[in-house]
Each structure stands twice: as structure tokens, then as C-alpha cells.
mmCIF file of C-alpha atoms in Angstrom:
data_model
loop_
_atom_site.group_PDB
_atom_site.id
_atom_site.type_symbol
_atom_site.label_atom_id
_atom_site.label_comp_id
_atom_site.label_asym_id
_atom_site.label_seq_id
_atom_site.Cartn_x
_atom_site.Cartn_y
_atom_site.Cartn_z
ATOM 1 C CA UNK A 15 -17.621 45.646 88.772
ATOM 2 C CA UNK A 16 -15.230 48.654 88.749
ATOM 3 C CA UNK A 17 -14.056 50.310 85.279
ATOM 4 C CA UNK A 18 -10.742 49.405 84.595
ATOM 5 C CA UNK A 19 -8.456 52.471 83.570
ATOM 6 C CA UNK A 20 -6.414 52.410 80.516
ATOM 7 C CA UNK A 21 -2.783 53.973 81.544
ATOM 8 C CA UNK A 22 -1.265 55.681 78.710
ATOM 9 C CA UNK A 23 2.225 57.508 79.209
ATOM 10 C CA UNK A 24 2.473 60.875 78.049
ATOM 11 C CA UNK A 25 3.838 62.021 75.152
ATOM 12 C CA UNK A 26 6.581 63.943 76.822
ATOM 13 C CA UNK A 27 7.634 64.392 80.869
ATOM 14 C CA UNK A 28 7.774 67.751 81.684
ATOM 15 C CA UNK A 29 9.473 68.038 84.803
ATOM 16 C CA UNK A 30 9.121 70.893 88.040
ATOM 17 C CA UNK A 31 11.915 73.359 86.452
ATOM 18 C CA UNK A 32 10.415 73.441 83.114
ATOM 19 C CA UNK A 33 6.942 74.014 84.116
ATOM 20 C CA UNK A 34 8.153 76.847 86.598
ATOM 21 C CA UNK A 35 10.309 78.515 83.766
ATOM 22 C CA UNK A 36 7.502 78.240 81.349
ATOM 23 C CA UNK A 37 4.940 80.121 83.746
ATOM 24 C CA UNK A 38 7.858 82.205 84.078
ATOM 25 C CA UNK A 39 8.342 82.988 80.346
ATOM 26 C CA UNK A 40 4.317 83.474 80.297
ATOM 27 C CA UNK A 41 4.242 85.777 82.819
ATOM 28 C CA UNK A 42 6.610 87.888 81.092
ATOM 29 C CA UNK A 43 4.368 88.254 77.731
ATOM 30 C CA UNK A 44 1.299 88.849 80.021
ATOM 31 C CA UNK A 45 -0.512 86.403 77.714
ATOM 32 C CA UNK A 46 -2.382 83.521 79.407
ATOM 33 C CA UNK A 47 -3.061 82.087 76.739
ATOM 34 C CA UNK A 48 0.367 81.329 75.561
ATOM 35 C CA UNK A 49 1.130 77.089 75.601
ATOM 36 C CA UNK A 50 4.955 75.960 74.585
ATOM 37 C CA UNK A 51 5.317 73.755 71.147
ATOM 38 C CA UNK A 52 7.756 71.730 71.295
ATOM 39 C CA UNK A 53 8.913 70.477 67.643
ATOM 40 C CA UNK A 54 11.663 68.553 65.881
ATOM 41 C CA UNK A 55 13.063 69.858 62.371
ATOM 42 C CA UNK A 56 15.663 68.547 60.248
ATOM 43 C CA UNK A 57 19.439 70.138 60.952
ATOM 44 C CA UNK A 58 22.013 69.933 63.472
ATOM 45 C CA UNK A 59 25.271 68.116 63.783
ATOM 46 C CA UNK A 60 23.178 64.593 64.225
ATOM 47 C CA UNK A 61 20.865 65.115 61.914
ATOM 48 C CA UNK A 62 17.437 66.465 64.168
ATOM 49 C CA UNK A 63 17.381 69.274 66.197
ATOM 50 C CA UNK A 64 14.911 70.207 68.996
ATOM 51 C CA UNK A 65 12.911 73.387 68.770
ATOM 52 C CA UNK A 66 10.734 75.345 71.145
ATOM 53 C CA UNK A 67 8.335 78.325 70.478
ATOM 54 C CA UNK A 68 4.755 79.746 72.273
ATOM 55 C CA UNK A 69 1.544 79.495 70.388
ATOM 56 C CA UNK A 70 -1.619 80.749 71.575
ATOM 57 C CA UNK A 71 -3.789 78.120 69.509
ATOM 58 C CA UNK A 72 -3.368 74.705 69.157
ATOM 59 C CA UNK A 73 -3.724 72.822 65.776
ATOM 60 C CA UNK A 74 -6.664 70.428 65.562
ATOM 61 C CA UNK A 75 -4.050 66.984 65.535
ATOM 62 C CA UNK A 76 -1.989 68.300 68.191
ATOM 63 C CA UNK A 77 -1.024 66.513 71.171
ATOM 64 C CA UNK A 78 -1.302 68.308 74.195
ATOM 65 C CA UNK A 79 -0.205 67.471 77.754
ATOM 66 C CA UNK A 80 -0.444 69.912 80.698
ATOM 67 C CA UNK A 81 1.149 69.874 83.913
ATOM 68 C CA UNK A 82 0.130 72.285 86.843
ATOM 69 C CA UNK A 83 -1.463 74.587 84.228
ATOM 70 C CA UNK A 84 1.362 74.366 81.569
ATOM 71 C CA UNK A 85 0.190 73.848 77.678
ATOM 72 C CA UNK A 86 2.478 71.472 76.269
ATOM 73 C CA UNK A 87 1.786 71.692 72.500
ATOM 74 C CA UNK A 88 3.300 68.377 70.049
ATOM 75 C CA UNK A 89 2.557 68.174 66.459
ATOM 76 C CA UNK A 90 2.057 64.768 64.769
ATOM 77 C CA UNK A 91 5.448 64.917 62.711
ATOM 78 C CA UNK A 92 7.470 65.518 65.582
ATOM 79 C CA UNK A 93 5.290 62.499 68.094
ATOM 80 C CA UNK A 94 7.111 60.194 66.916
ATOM 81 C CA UNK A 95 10.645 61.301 67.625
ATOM 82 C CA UNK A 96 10.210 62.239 70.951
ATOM 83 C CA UNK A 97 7.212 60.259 72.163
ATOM 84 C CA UNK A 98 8.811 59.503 75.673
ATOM 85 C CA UNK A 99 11.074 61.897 76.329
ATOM 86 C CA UNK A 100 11.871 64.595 79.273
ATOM 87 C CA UNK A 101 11.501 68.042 78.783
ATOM 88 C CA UNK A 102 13.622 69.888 81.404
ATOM 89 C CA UNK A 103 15.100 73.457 81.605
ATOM 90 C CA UNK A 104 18.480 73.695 82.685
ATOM 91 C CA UNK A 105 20.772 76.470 83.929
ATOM 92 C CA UNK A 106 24.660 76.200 83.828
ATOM 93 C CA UNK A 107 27.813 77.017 82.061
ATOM 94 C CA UNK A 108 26.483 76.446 78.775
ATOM 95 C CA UNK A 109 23.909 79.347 79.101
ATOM 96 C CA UNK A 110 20.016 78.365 80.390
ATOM 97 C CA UNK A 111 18.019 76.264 77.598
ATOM 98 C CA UNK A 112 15.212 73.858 77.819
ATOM 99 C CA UNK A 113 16.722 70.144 77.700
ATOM 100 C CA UNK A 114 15.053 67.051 75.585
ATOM 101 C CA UNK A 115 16.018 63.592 77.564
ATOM 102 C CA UNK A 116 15.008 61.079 74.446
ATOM 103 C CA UNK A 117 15.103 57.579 74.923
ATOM 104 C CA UNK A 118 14.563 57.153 71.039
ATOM 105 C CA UNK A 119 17.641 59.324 70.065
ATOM 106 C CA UNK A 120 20.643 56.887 69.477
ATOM 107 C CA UNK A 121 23.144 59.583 69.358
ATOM 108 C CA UNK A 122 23.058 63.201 70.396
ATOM 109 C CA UNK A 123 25.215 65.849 70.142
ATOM 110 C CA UNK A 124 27.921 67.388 73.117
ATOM 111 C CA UNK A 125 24.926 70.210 73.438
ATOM 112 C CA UNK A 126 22.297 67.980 73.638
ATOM 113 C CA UNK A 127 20.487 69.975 71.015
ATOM 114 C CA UNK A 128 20.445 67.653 67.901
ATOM 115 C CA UNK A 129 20.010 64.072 67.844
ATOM 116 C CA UNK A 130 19.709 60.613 65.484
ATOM 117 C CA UNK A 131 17.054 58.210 65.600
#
């Protein structure tokens, strides 16, 4: 008999242009041991808003996903708003920003920065 593996979909996607812009972004401190929290708080014009920092340590009930060497940090609050979702960085008219695709927001603002659940 063969063990049987247990898929279980990561917290968050984090696609090709976000990884590259994060090594990017680490490279620039000259810290390696920089990973990218990504958190929701309370505000914006839908009532969440999206928020990204670096840490260099991770807190014991994070959840952490990593992708081609990329720390991924999510706390336990924010899990279950964006458990799911897409984290992409984009580069346009608006300015260049990292970009939450949440299939558990039910309304989002024209940015794309705030959401409802």
C-alpha cells in the first residue's frame, strides 16, 4: 500500500511577479532574512484594508507559505479573511502595489485596496 497524501491549498497564491518583486525588495535591504506579512486591519472605504510589511521573525501561530525561497508570513486574525486569495504585484497607471485577488471579499473598492466580507 502507498500513503495517501492529504492536499491542502495554501493559505494565499503568490504568483511569479510577486515573488520576483519581493526578492527584489529583499535584495535592496541586504537582509536575507527578511519574509513579507501580509495582514488585514480594520479601515478603508469597504470596511478592511490589506496591509503588507517585512519581518525578520515569524510569530509562533503564524502561517507561512514559501514559494521559490519567498517567506510569506499570515497571522491567525487575518487567515480567515484571505484564506484563498492571490497575492500579485502589479505595475500600471495607478502607481506599482502588491494586489490581493479574494474570493471571500464580497465587495472591494475601485483600488482594490479595501474590501467586505
Amino acid at each position: 500500500m502507498s500513503a495517501v497524501e492529504e492536499f491542502t491549498p495554501s493559505v494565499i497564491q503568490v504568483t511569479d511577479r510577486a515573488v520576483a518583486k519581493v526578492k527584489s525588495l529583499i535584495q535592496e535591504e541586504g537582509n536575507d532574512d527578511l519574509k513579507l506579512r501580509v495582514f488585514v486591519t480594520g479601515g478603508g472605504c469597504s470596511g478592511f484594508q490589506y496591509g503588507f510589511t517585512f519581518d525578520e521573525l515569524s510569530d509562533e501561530d503564524d502561517t507561512q507559505v514559501e514559494r521559490d525561497g519567498v517567506v510569506v508570513l499570515v497571522d491567525p486574525l487575518s487567515y480567515q479573511y484571505i484564506e484563498g486569495a492571490e497575492l500579485d504585484y502589479m505595475e500600471g497607471l495607478e502607481g506599482s502595489r502588491f494586489v490581493v485577488t479574494n474570493p471571500n471579499a464580497t465587495t472591494t473598492c475601485g483600488c482594490g485596496s479595501s474590501f467586505a466580507v
